[in-house]
Amino acid sequence: MSMYTAIATSAGRDGRAVSSDGRLDVKLARQKELGGDGEGTNPEQLFAAGYAACFASAMQLVGARKQIDVSDASVTAEIGLSPNGKGGFQLEATLRVELPDSIAPDTARDLVEATHQVCPYSNATRGNIPVNLVIE
């Protein structure tokens, strides 16, 4: 049984996406790179925002477990969209994790790898899309 279920409805890339509680209500528009006007957000931006927030939250949990202060950390997610060679499309992700300089490189790598095992987005994408972890 789920601890929480988010519900949102959309009719496609050109229109709106609305959550069942009305807290999310965004205009969607096809990206200029895909022939649209780019006058709204798109699924890849929404995915990037969700993945970045989820990974950062998971890192706070892992940091607390490992007694590592990550209060000044941030995560930037880049979500790429490309043809899959089969008539469809595929995603790829790069997560850029900015950590305080006080965290040693080996500790930083262990922290990010452990977070990648805890984060629900990472668990959902593992084996489905390439995810590149970059520590900055």
CSV table of N, CA, C and O in Angstrom, one decimal:
chain,number,residue,atom,x,y,z
A,1,MET,N,0.8,-1.2,0.0
A,1,MET,CA,0.0,0.0,0.0
A,1,MET,C,0.9,1.2,0.0
A,1,MET,O,1.8,1.3,0.8
A,2,SER,N,0.6,2.2,-0.8
A,2,SER,CA,1.3,3.4,-1.0
A,2,SER,C,1.2,4.3,0.3
A,2,SER,O,0.1,4.4,0.9
A,3,MET,N,2.3,5.0,0.6
A,3,MET,CA,2.3,6.0,1.7
A,3,MET,C,1.6,7.2,1.2
A,3,MET,O,1.1,8.0,2.0
A,4,TYR,N,1.7,7.5,-0.1
A,4,TYR,CA,1.1,8.7,-0.7
A,4,TYR,C,1.0,8.4,-2.2
A,4,TYR,O,1.8,7.7,-2.8
A,5,THR,N,-0.1,8.9,-2.8
A,5,THR,CA,-0.3,8.8,-4.2
A,5,THR,C,-0.6,10.1,-4.8
A,5,THR,O,-1.6,10.8,-4.4
A,6,ALA,N,0.2,10.6,-5.7
A,6,ALA,CA,0.0,11.8,-6.4
A,6,ALA,C,-0.9,11.5,-7.7
A,6,ALA,O,-0.7,10.5,-8.3
A,7,ILE,N,-1.8,12.4,-8.0
A,7,ILE,CA,-2.7,12.3,-9.1
A,7,ILE,C,-2.7,13.6,-9.9
A,7,ILE,O,-2.9,14.6,-9.4
A,8,ALA,N,-2.4,13.4,-11.2
A,8,ALA,CA,-2.4,14.6,-12.1
A,8,ALA,C,-3.0,14.2,-13.4
A,8,ALA,O,-2.9,13.0,-13.9
A,9,THR,N,-3.6,15.1,-14.1
A,9,THR,CA,-4.2,14.8,-15.4
A,9,THR,C,-3.7,15.8,-16.5
A,9,THR,O,-3.6,17.0,-16.2
A,10,SER,N,-3.5,15.3,-17.7
A,10,SER,CA,-3.1,16.1,-18.8
A,10,SER,C,-3.6,15.5,-20.1
A,10,SER,O,-3.8,14.3,-20.1
A,11,ALA,N,-3.8,16.3,-21.1
A,11,ALA,CA,-4.2,15.8,-22.4
A,11,ALA,C,-3.0,15.9,-23.4
A,11,ALA,O,-3.3,15.6,-24.6
A,12,GLY,N,-1.8,16.1,-23.0
A,12,GLY,CA,-0.7,16.1,-23.9
A,12,GLY,C,0.2,17.3,-23.7
A,12,GLY,O,0.1,18.1,-22.7
A,13,ARG,N,1.2,17.4,-24.5
A,13,ARG,CA,2.3,18.4,-24.4
A,13,ARG,C,1.8,19.9,-24.6
A,13,ARG,O,2.4,20.8,-24.2
A,14,ASP,N,0.7,20.0,-25.3
A,14,ASP,CA,0.1,21.4,-25.5
A,14,ASP,C,-1.2,21.4,-24.8
A,14,ASP,O,-2.2,20.8,-25.2
A,15,GLY,N,-1.2,22.1,-23.7
A,15,GLY,CA,-2.4,22.2,-22.8
A,15,GLY,C,-2.1,22.5,-21.4
A,15,GLY,O,-1.3,23.4,-21.2
A,16,ARG,N,-2.6,21.7,-20.5
A,16,ARG,CA,-2.4,22.0,-19.1
A,16,ARG,C,-2.1,20.6,-18.4
A,16,ARG,O,-2.6,19.6,-18.9
A,17,ALA,N,-1.5,20.7,-17.3
A,17,ALA,CA,-1.3,19.6,-16.3
A,17,ALA,C,-1.9,20.0,-15.0
A,17,ALA,O,-1.4,21.1,-14.5
A,18,VAL,N,-2.8,19.3,-14.4
A,18,VAL,CA,-3.4,19.7,-13.2
A,18,VAL,C,-3.4,18.6,-12.2
A,18,VAL,O,-3.8,17.4,-12.6
A,19,SER,N,-3.0,18.8,-10.9
A,19,SER,CA,-3.1,17.8,-9.9
A,19,SER,C,-4.5,17.7,-9.4
A,19,SER,O,-5.3,18.7,-9.4
A,20,SER,N,-4.8,16.6,-8.8
A,20,SER,CA,-6.2,16.4,-8.3
A,20,SER,C,-6.6,17.4,-7.1
A,20,SER,O,-7.7,17.7,-7.0
A,21,ASP,N,-5.5,17.9,-6.4
A,21,ASP,CA,-5.8,18.8,-5.3
A,21,ASP,C,-5.7,20.3,-5.8
A,21,ASP,O,-6.0,21.2,-5.0
A,22,GLY,N,-5.4,20.5,-7.1
A,22,GLY,CA,-5.3,21.8,-7.7
A,22,GLY,C,-4.1,22.6,-7.3
A,22,GLY,O,-3.9,23.7,-7.8
A,23,ARG,N,-3.2,22.0,-6.5
A,23,ARG,CA,-1.9,22.8,-6.2
A,23,ARG,C,-1.0,22.9,-7.3
A,23,ARG,O,-0.2,23.8,-7.4
A,24,LEU,N,-1.0,22.0,-8.3
A,24,LEU,CA,-0.2,22.0,-9.5
A,24,LEU,C,-1.2,22.3,-10.6
A,24,LEU,O,-2.1,21.5,-10.9
A,25,ASP,N,-0.9,23.4,-11.3
A,25,ASP,CA,-1.7,23.7,-12.5
A,25,ASP,C,-0.8,24.5,-13.4
A,25,ASP,O,-0.6,25.7,-13.2
A,26,VAL,N,-0.3,23.8,-14.4
A,26,VAL,CA,0.7,24.4,-15.3
A,26,VAL,C,0.4,24.3,-16.7
A,26,VAL,O,-0.3,23.4,-17.2
A,27,LYS,N,0.7,25.4,-17.5
A,27,LYS,CA,0.5,25.4,-18.9
A,27,LYS,C,1.7,24.5,-19.5
A,27,LYS,O,2.8,24.7,-19.2
A,28,LEU,N,1.3,23.6,-20.4
A,28,LEU,CA,2.3,22.8,-21.1
A,28,LEU,C,2.4,23.3,-22.5
A,28,LEU,O,1.4,23.8,-23.1
A,29,ALA,N,3.6,23.2,-23.1
A,29,ALA,CA,3.8,23.6,-24.5
A,29,ALA,C,4.9,22.8,-25.0
A,29,ALA,O,5.9,22.5,-24.3
A,30,ARG,N,4.8,22.4,-26.2
A,30,ARG,CA,5.9,21.6,-26.9
A,30,ARG,C,7.1,22.6,-27.0
A,30,ARG,O,7.0,23.8,-27.3
A,31,GLN,N,8.3,22.0,-26.7
A,31,GLN,CA,9.5,22.7,-26.8
A,31,GLN,C,9.8,23.3,-28.2
A,31,GLN,O,9.4,22.6,-29.2
A,32,LYS,N,10.4,24.4,-28.3
A,32,LYS,CA,10.8,24.9,-29.6
A,32,LYS,C,11.6,23.9,-30.4
A,32,LYS,O,11.5,23.8,-31.6
A,33,GLU,N,12.5,23.2,-29.7
A,33,GLU,CA,13.3,22.2,-30.3
A,33,GLU,C,12.5,21.0,-30.9
A,33,GLU,O,13.0,20.3,-31.8
A,34,LEU,N,11.2,20.9,-30.5
A,34,LEU,CA,10.3,19.9,-31.0
A,34,LEU,C,9.2,20.4,-31.9
A,34,LEU,O,8.2,19.8,-32.2
A,35,GLY,N,9.4,21.7,-32.3
A,35,GLY,CA,8.5,22.3,-33.2
A,35,GLY,C,7.4,23.1,-32.6
A,35,GLY,O,6.5,23.6,-33.2
A,36,GLY,N,7.5,23.3,-31.3
A,36,GLY,CA,6.4,24.1,-30.6
A,36,GLY,C,6.8,25.5,-30.3
A,36,GLY,O,7.9,26.0,-30.8
A,37,ASP,N,6.0,26.2,-29.6
A,37,ASP,CA,6.3,27.6,-29.3
A,37,ASP,C,7.1,27.8,-28.0
A,37,ASP,O,7.6,28.9,-27.8
A,38,GLY,N,7.2,26.8,-27.2
A,38,GLY,CA,8.0,26.8,-26.0
A,38,GLY,C,7.4,27.8,-24.9
A,38,GLY,O,8.1,28.2,-24.0
A,39,GLU,N,6.1,28.1,-25.1
A,39,GLU,CA,5.5,29.1,-24.2
A,39,GLU,C,4.9,28.5,-22.9
A,39,GLU,O,4.1,29.0,-22.2
A,40,GLY,N,5.3,27.3,-22.5
A,40,GLY,CA,4.9,26.6,-21.3
A,40,GLY,C,6.0,25.6,-20.9
A,40,GLY,O,7.0,25.5,-21.5
A,41,THR,N,5.7,25.0,-19.8
A,41,THR,CA,6.7,24.0,-19.3
A,41,THR,C,6.4,22.7,-20.1
A,41,THR,O,5.5,22.6,-21.0
A,42,ASN,N,7.2,21.7,-19.9
A,42,ASN,CA,7.1,20.4,-20.6
A,42,ASN,C,7.4,19.2,-19.7
A,42,ASN,O,7.9,19.4,-18.6
A,43,PRO,N,7.0,18.0,-20.1
A,43,PRO,CA,7.2,16.9,-19.2
A,43,PRO,C,8.6,16.7,-18.7
A,43,PRO,O,8.9,16.3,-17.6
A,44,GLU,N,9.6,17.0,-19.6
A,44,GLU,CA,11.0,16.8,-19.2
A,44,GLU,C,11.4,17.8,-18.1
A,44,GLU,O,12.2,17.4,-17.2
A,45,GLN,N,10.9,19.0,-18.2
A,45,GLN,CA,11.2,20.0,-17.1
A,45,GLN,C,10.6,19.5,-15.8
A,45,GLN,O,11.2,19.6,-14.7
A,46,LEU,N,9.4,19.0,-15.9
A,46,LEU,CA,8.7,18.6,-14.7
A,46,LEU,C,9.4,17.4,-14.1
A,46,LEU,O,9.5,17.3,-12.9
A,47,PHE,N,9.8,16.5,-14.9
A,47,PHE,CA,10.6,15.3,-14.5
A,47,PHE,C,11.9,15.7,-13.8
A,47,PHE,O,12.3,15.2,-12.7
A,48,ALA,N,12.6,16.7,-14.4
A,48,ALA,CA,13.9,17.2,-13.9
A,48,ALA,C,13.6,17.8,-12.5
A,48,ALA,O,14.4,17.5,-11.6
A,49,ALA,N,12.6,18.6,-12.4
A,49,ALA,CA,12.3,19.2,-11.1
A,49,ALA,C,12.0,18.2,-10.0
A,49,ALA,O,12.5,18.3,-8.9
A,50,GLY,N,11.2,17.2,-10.4
A,50,GLY,CA,10.8,16.2,-9.4
A,50,GLY,C,12.0,15.3,-9.0
A,50,GLY,O,12.2,15.0,-7.9
A,51,TYR,N,12.9,14.9,-10.0
A,51,TYR,CA,14.0,14.1,-9.7
A,51,TYR,C,15.0,14.9,-8.8
A,51,TYR,O,15.5,14.3,-7.9
A,52,ALA,N,15.3,16.1,-9.2
A,52,ALA,CA,16.2,17.0,-8.4
A,52,ALA,C,15.7,17.1,-6.9
A,52,ALA,O,16.5,16.9,-6.0
A,53,ALA,N,14.4,17.4,-6.7
A,53,ALA,CA,13.9,17.5,-5.4
A,53,ALA,C,13.9,16.2,-4.6
A,53,ALA,O,14.3,16.1,-3.4
A,54,CYS,N,13.6,15.1,-5.3
A,54,CYS,CA,13.5,13.8,-4.7
A,54,CYS,C,15.0,13.4,-4.3
A,54,CYS,O,15.2,12.9,-3.2
A,55,PHE,N,15.9,13.5,-5.2
A,55,PHE,CA,17.3,13.1,-4.9
A,55,PHE,C,17.9,14.0,-3.7
A,55,PHE,O,18.5,13.4,-2.8
A,56,ALA,N,17.6,15.3,-3.7
A,56,ALA,CA,18.1,16.1,-2.6
A,56,ALA,C,17.5,15.7,-1.3
A,56,ALA,O,18.2,15.7,-0.3
A,57,SER,N,16.2,15.4,-1.3
A,57,SER,CA,15.5,14.9,-0.1
A,57,SER,C,16.1,13.6,0.4
A,57,SER,O,16.4,13.4,1.6
A,58,ALA,N,16.3,12.7,-0.6
A,58,ALA,CA,16.9,11.4,-0.2
A,58,ALA,C,18.4,11.6,0.3
A,58,ALA,O,18.8,10.9,1.3
A,59,MET,N,19.1,12.6,-0.2
A,59,MET,CA,20.4,12.8,0.3
A,59,MET,C,20.4,13.4,1.7
A,59,MET,O,21.3,13.1,2.5
A,60,GLN,N,19.4,14.2,2.0
A,60,GLN,CA,19.3,14.6,3.4
A,60,GLN,C,19.1,13.5,4.4
A,60,GLN,O,19.7,13.4,5.4
A,61,LEU,N,18.3,12.5,4.0
A,61,LEU,CA,18.0,11.3,4.8
A,61,LEU,C,19.3,10.5,4.9
A,61,LEU,O,19.7,10.1,6.0
A,62,VAL,N,20.0,10.2,3.8
A,62,VAL,CA,21.2,9.5,3.9
A,62,VAL,C,22.3,10.2,4.6
A,62,VAL,O,23.1,9.6,5.4
A,63,GLY,N,22.4,11.5,4.4
A,63,GLY,CA,23.4,12.3,5.2
A,63,GLY,C,23.1,12.2,6.7
A,63,GLY,O,24.1,12.1,7.4
A,64,ALA,N,21.9,12.3,7.1
A,64,ALA,CA,21.6,12.2,8.5
A,64,ALA,C,22.0,10.8,9.0
A,64,ALA,O,22.6,10.7,10.1
A,65,ARG,N,21.7,9.8,8.3
A,65,ARG,CA,22.1,8.4,8.7
A,65,ARG,C,23.6,8.3,8.8
A,65,ARG,O,24.1,7.6,9.7
A,66,LYS,N,24.4,8.9,8.0
A,66,LYS,CA,25.8,8.8,7.9
A,66,LYS,C,26.5,10.0,8.7
A,66,LYS,O,27.7,10.1,8.7
A,67,GLN,N,25.7,10.8,9.4
A,67,GLN,CA,26.1,12.0,10.1
A,67,GLN,C,27.0,12.9,9.3
A,67,GLN,O,28.1,13.3,9.7
A,68,ILE,N,26.5,13.2,8.1
A,68,ILE,CA,27.2,14.1,7.2
A,68,ILE,C,26.3,15.3,7.0
A,68,ILE,O,25.1,15.1,6.6
A,69,ASP,N,26.8,16.5,7.2
A,69,ASP,CA,25.9,17.7,7.0
A,69,ASP,C,25.8,18.0,5.5
A,69,ASP,O,26.8,18.4,4.9
A,70,VAL,N,24.6,17.9,5.0
A,70,VAL,CA,24.3,18.2,3.6
A,70,VAL,C,23.4,19.4,3.5
A,70,VAL,O,22.7,19.6,2.4
A,71,SER,N,23.3,20.2,4.5
A,71,SER,CA,22.3,21.3,4.5
A,71,SER,C,22.6,22.3,3.4
A,71,SER,O,21.6,23.0,3.0
A,72,ASP,N,23.8,22.4,3.0
A,72,ASP,CA,24.2,23.4,1.9
A,72,ASP,C,24.3,22.7,0.6
A,72,ASP,O,24.7,23.3,-0.4
A,73,ALA,N,23.8,21.5,0.4
A,73,ALA,CA,23.9,20.7,-0.8
A,73,ALA,C,22.8,21.1,-1.7
A,73,ALA,O,21.7,21.5,-1.3
A,74,SER,N,23.0,20.9,-3.0
A,74,SER,CA,21.9,21.1,-4.0
A,74,SER,C,22.1,20.1,-5.1
A,74,SER,O,23.1,19.5,-5.3
A,75,VAL,N,21.0,19.8,-5.8
A,75,VAL,CA,21.0,18.9,-6.9
A,75,VAL,C,20.3,19.5,-8.1
A,75,VAL,O,19.2,20.1,-8.0
A,76,THR,N,21.0,19.5,-9.3
A,76,THR,CA,20.5,19.9,-10.5
A,76,THR,C,20.3,18.7,-11.4
A,76,THR,O,21.3,18.0,-11.7
A,77,ALA,N,19.1,18.5,-11.9
A,77,ALA,CA,18.8,17.4,-12.8
A,77,ALA,C,18.7,17.9,-14.2
A,77,ALA,O,18.0,18.9,-14.5
A,78,GLU,N,19.4,17.2,-15.1
A,78,GLU,CA,19.2,17.4,-16.6
A,78,GLU,C,18.6,16.2,-17.2
A,78,GLU,O,19.1,15.1,-17.0
A,79,ILE,N,17.5,16.4,-17.9
A,79,ILE,CA,16.8,15.3,-18.5
A,79,ILE,C,16.8,15.5,-20.0
A,79,ILE,O,16.3,16.5,-20.5
A,80,GLY,N,17.5,14.6,-20.7
A,80,GLY,CA,17.6,14.7,-22.1
A,80,GLY,C,16.5,13.8,-22.8
A,80,GLY,O,16.1,12.7,-22.2
A,81,LEU,N,16.0,14.2,-23.9
A,81,LEU,CA,15.1,13.5,-24.7
A,81,LEU,C,15.7,13.2,-26.1
A,81,LEU,O,16.2,14.2,-26.7
A,82,SER,N,15.7,12.0,-26.5
A,82,SER,CA,16.3,11.6,-27.8
A,82,SER,C,15.5,10.5,-28.4
A,82,SER,O,14.8,9.7,-27.7
A,83,PRO,N,15.6,10.3,-29.8
A,83,PRO,CA,15.0,9.2,-30.4
A,83,PRO,C,15.6,7.9,-29.9
A,83,PRO,O,16.8,7.8,-29.6
A,84,ASN,N,14.8,6.8,-29.9
A,84,ASN,CA,15.3,5.6,-29.4
A,84,ASN,C,15.7,4.6,-30.5
A,84,ASN,O,16.1,3.5,-30.3
A,85,GLY,N,15.6,5.1,-31.8
A,85,GLY,CA,15.9,4.2,-32.9
A,85,GLY,C,14.8,3.2,-33.3
A,85,GLY,O,15.0,2.4,-34.2
A,86,LYS,N,13.7,3.2,-32.6
A,86,LYS,CA,12.6,2.3,-32.8
A,86,LYS,C,11.3,3.1,-33.1
A,86,LYS,O,10.2,2.5,-33.0
A,87,GLY,N,11.5,4.3,-33.5
A,87,GLY,CA,10.3,5.1,-33.8
A,87,GLY,C,9.7,5.9,-32.6
A,87,GLY,O,8.8,6.6,-32.7
A,88,GLY,N,10.3,5.7,-31.4
A,88,GLY,CA,9.9,6.3,-30.2
A,88,GLY,C,11.0,7.2,-29.6
A,88,GLY,O,11.9,7.6,-30.3
A,89,PHE,N,10.9,7.5,-28.4
A,89,PHE,CA,11.8,8.4,-27.7
A,89,PHE,C,12.3,7.8,-26.4
A,89,PHE,O,11.7,6.9,-25.8
A,90,GLN,N,13.4,8.3,-25.9
A,90,GLN,CA,14.0,7.8,-24.6
A,90,GLN,C,14.5,9.0,-23.9
A,90,GLN,O,14.8,10.0,-24.4
A,91,LEU,N,14.6,8.8,-22.6
A,91,LEU,CA,15.2,9.8,-21.7
A,91,LEU,C,16.5,9.4,-21.2
A,91,LEU,O,16.9,8.2,-21.2
A,92,GLU,N,17.3,10.4,-20.8
A,92,GLU,CA,18.6,10.2,-20.1
A,92,GLU,C,18.7,11.2,-19.1
A,92,GLU,O,18.1,12.3,-19.2
A,93,ALA,N,19.4,10.9,-18.0
A,93,ALA,CA,19.5,11.9,-16.9
A,93,ALA,C,20.9,12.1,-16.5
A,93,ALA,O,21.7,11.2,-16.4
A,94,THR,N,21.2,13.3,-16.1
A,94,THR,CA,22.5,13.7,-15.4
A,94,THR,C,22.1,14.4,-14.1
A,94,THR,O,21.3,15.4,-14.2
A,95,LEU,N,22.6,13.9,-13.0
A,95,LEU,CA,22.3,14.6,-11.7
A,95,LEU,C,23.6,15.3,-11.3
A,95,LEU,O,24.6,14.6,-11.1
A,96,ARG,N,23.6,16.6,-11.2
A,96,ARG,CA,24.8,17.3,-10.8
A,96,ARG,C,24.6,17.7,-9.3
A,96,ARG,O,23.7,18.5,-9.0
A,97,VAL,N,25.4,17.1,-8.4
A,97,VAL,CA,25.2,17.2,-7.0
A,97,VAL,C,26.3,18.2,-6.5
A,97,VAL,O,27.5,17.9,-6.7
A,98,GLU,N,25.9,19.3,-6.0
A,98,GLU,CA,26.8,20.3,-5.4
A,98,GLU,C,26.9,20.1,-3.9
A,98,GLU,O,25.9,20.2,-3.2
A,99,LEU,N,28.1,19.7,-3.4
A,99,LEU,CA,28.3,19.4,-2.0
A,99,LEU,C,29.2,20.4,-1.4
A,99,LEU,O,30.1,21.0,-2.1
A,100,PRO,N,29.2,20.7,-0.1
A,100,PRO,CA,30.1,21.5,0.6
A,100,PRO,C,31.6,21.0,0.4
A,100,PRO,O,31.8,19.8,0.4
A,101,ASP,N,32.5,21.9,0.3
A,101,ASP,CA,33.9,21.5,0.1
A,101,ASP,C,34.5,20.8,1.3
A,101,ASP,O,35.5,20.1,1.2
A,102,SER,N,33.8,20.9,2.4
A,102,SER,CA,34.3,20.2,3.6
A,102,SER,C,34.1,18.7,3.6
A,102,SER,O,34.7,18.0,4.4
A,103,ILE,N,33.3,18.2,2.6
A,103,ILE,CA,33.1,16.7,2.5
A,103,ILE,C,34.2,16.2,1.6
A,103,ILE,O,34.4,16.6,0.4
A,104,ALA,N,35.0,15.2,2.1
A,104,ALA,CA,36.1,14.6,1.3
A,104,ALA,C,35.5,13.9,0.1
A,104,ALA,O,34.4,13.4,0.1
A,105,PRO,N,36.3,13.9,-1.0
A,105,PRO,CA,35.9,13.3,-2.2
A,105,PRO,C,35.3,11.8,-2.1
A,105,PRO,O,34.3,11.5,-2.7
A,106,ASP,N,36.0,11.0,-1.4
A,106,ASP,CA,35.6,9.6,-1.2
A,106,ASP,C,34.3,9.6,-0.4
A,106,ASP,O,33.4,8.8,-0.8
A,107,THR,N,34.1,10.4,0.6
A,107,THR,CA,32.9,10.4,1.4
A,107,THR,C,31.8,11.0,0.5
A,107,THR,O,30.6,10.4,0.6
A,108,ALA,N,32.1,12.0,-0.3
A,108,ALA,CA,31.0,12.5,-1.2
A,108,ALA,C,30.6,11.4,-2.2
A,108,ALA,O,29.3,11.3,-2.4
A,109,ARG,N,31.5,10.7,-2.8
A,109,ARG,CA,31.1,9.6,-3.7
A,109,ARG,C,30.2,8.6,-3.1
A,109,ARG,O,29.2,8.2,-3.6
A,110,ASP,N,30.6,8.2,-1.9
A,110,ASP,CA,29.8,7.2,-1.1
A,110,ASP,C,28.4,7.7,-0.8
A,110,ASP,O,27.5,7.0,-0.9
A,111,LEU,N,28.4,9.0,-0.4
A,111,LEU,CA,27.1,9.6,-0.1
A,111,LEU,C,26.2,9.6,-1.3
A,111,LEU,O,25.0,9.2,-1.2
A,112,VAL,N,26.7,10.0,-2.4
A,112,VAL,CA,25.9,10.1,-3.6
A,112,VAL,C,25.5,8.8,-4.1
A,112,VAL,O,24.3,8.6,-4.5
A,113,GLU,N,26.4,7.8,-4.1
A,113,GLU,CA,26.0,6.4,-4.5
A,113,GLU,C,24.9,5.8,-3.5
A,113,GLU,O,24.0,5.2,-4.0
A,114,ALA,N,25.1,6.1,-2.2
A,114,ALA,CA,24.1,5.6,-1.3
A,114,ALA,C,22.7,6.3,-1.5
A,114,ALA,O,21.7,5.6,-1.5
A,115,THR,N,22.8,7.6,-1.8
A,115,THR,CA,21.5,8.3,-2.1
A,115,THR,C,20.9,7.7,-3.4
A,115,THR,O,19.6,7.6,-3.4
A,116,HIS,N,21.6,7.4,-4.4
A,116,HIS,CA,21.1,6.8,-5.6
A,116,HIS,C,20.4,5.5,-5.4
A,116,HIS,O,19.5,5.1,-6.1
A,117,GLN,N,20.7,4.8,-4.3
A,117,GLN,CA,20.1,3.5,-3.9
A,117,GLN,C,18.8,3.8,-3.2
A,117,GLN,O,17.9,3.0,-3.2
A,118,VAL,N,18.7,5.0,-2.5
A,118,VAL,CA,17.5,5.3,-1.7
A,118,VAL,C,16.4,6.1,-2.4
A,118,VAL,O,15.2,5.8,-2.2
A,119,CYS,N,16.8,6.9,-3.3
A,119,CYS,CA,15.9,7.8,-4.0
A,119,CYS,C,14.9,7.1,-4.9
A,119,CYS,O,15.2,6.2,-5.7
A,120,PRO,N,13.6,7.3,-4.7
A,120,PRO,CA,12.5,6.6,-5.4
A,120,PRO,C,12.7,6.9,-7.0
A,120,PRO,O,12.4,6.0,-7.7
A,121,TYR,N,13.1,8.1,-7.4
A,121,TYR,CA,13.2,8.3,-8.8
A,121,TYR,C,14.4,7.5,-9.4
A,121,TYR,O,14.3,6.9,-10.5
A,122,SER,N,15.5,7.4,-8.6
A,122,SER,CA,16.6,6.6,-9.0
A,122,SER,C,16.2,5.1,-9.1
A,122,SER,O,16.5,4.4,-10.1
A,123,ASN,N,15.4,4.6,-8.1
A,123,ASN,CA,14.9,3.3,-8.2
A,123,ASN,C,14.0,3.0,-9.3
A,123,ASN,O,14.0,1.9,-9.9
A,124,ALA,N,13.2,4.0,-9.7
A,124,ALA,CA,12.2,3.8,-10.8
A,124,ALA,C,13.0,3.8,-12.1
A,124,ALA,O,12.5,3.2,-13.1
A,125,THR,N,14.0,4.6,-12.3
A,125,THR,CA,14.7,4.7,-13.5
A,125,THR,C,15.8,3.7,-13.7
A,125,THR,O,16.3,3.4,-14.9
A,126,ARG,N,16.3,3.1,-12.6
A,126,ARG,CA,17.4,2.1,-12.7
A,126,ARG,C,17.2,1.0,-13.7
A,126,ARG,O,16.1,0.3,-13.6
A,127,GLY,N,18.1,0.9,-14.7
A,127,GLY,CA,17.9,-0.1,-15.7
A,127,GLY,C,17.0,0.3,-16.8
A,127,GLY,O,16.9,-0.4,-17.8
A,128,ASN,N,16.4,1.4,-16.7
A,128,ASN,CA,15.5,1.9,-17.8
A,128,ASN,C,16.1,3.0,-18.6
A,128,ASN,O,15.8,3.1,-19.8
A,129,ILE,N,16.8,3.9,-17.9
A,129,ILE,CA,17.4,5.1,-18.6
A,129,ILE,C,18.8,5.2,-18.0
A,129,ILE,O,19.0,4.9,-16.8
A,130,PRO,N,19.8,5.7,-18.8
A,130,PRO,CA,21.1,6.0,-18.2
A,130,PRO,C,21.0,7.2,-17.2
A,130,PRO,O,20.3,8.2,-17.6
A,131,VAL,N,21.6,7.1,-16.1
A,131,VAL,CA,21.7,8.2,-15.1
A,131,VAL,C,23.1,8.4,-14.8
A,131,VAL,O,23.8,7.5,-14.3
A,132,ASN,N,23.6,9.6,-15.1
A,132,ASN,CA,25.0,10.0,-14.8
A,132,ASN,C,25.1,10.8,-13.6
A,132,ASN,O,24.4,11.8,-13.5
A,133,LEU,N,25.8,10.4,-12.6
A,133,LEU,CA,26.0,11.1,-11.3
A,133,LEU,C,27.3,11.9,-11.4
A,133,LEU,O,28.3,11.4,-11.6
A,134,VAL,N,27.2,13.3,-11.2
A,134,VAL,CA,28.3,14.2,-11.2
A,134,VAL,C,28.4,14.9,-9.9
A,134,VAL,O,27.4,15.5,-9.5
A,135,ILE,N,29.5,14.9,-9.3
A,135,ILE,CA,29.7,15.6,-8.0
A,135,ILE,C,30.5,16.9,-8.3
A,135,ILE,O,31.6,16.8,-8.9
A,136,GLU,N,29.9,18.0,-8.0
A,136,GLU,CA,30.6,19.3,-8.3
A,136,GLU,C,31.0,20.0,-7.0
A,136,GLU,O,30.5,19.8,-6.0
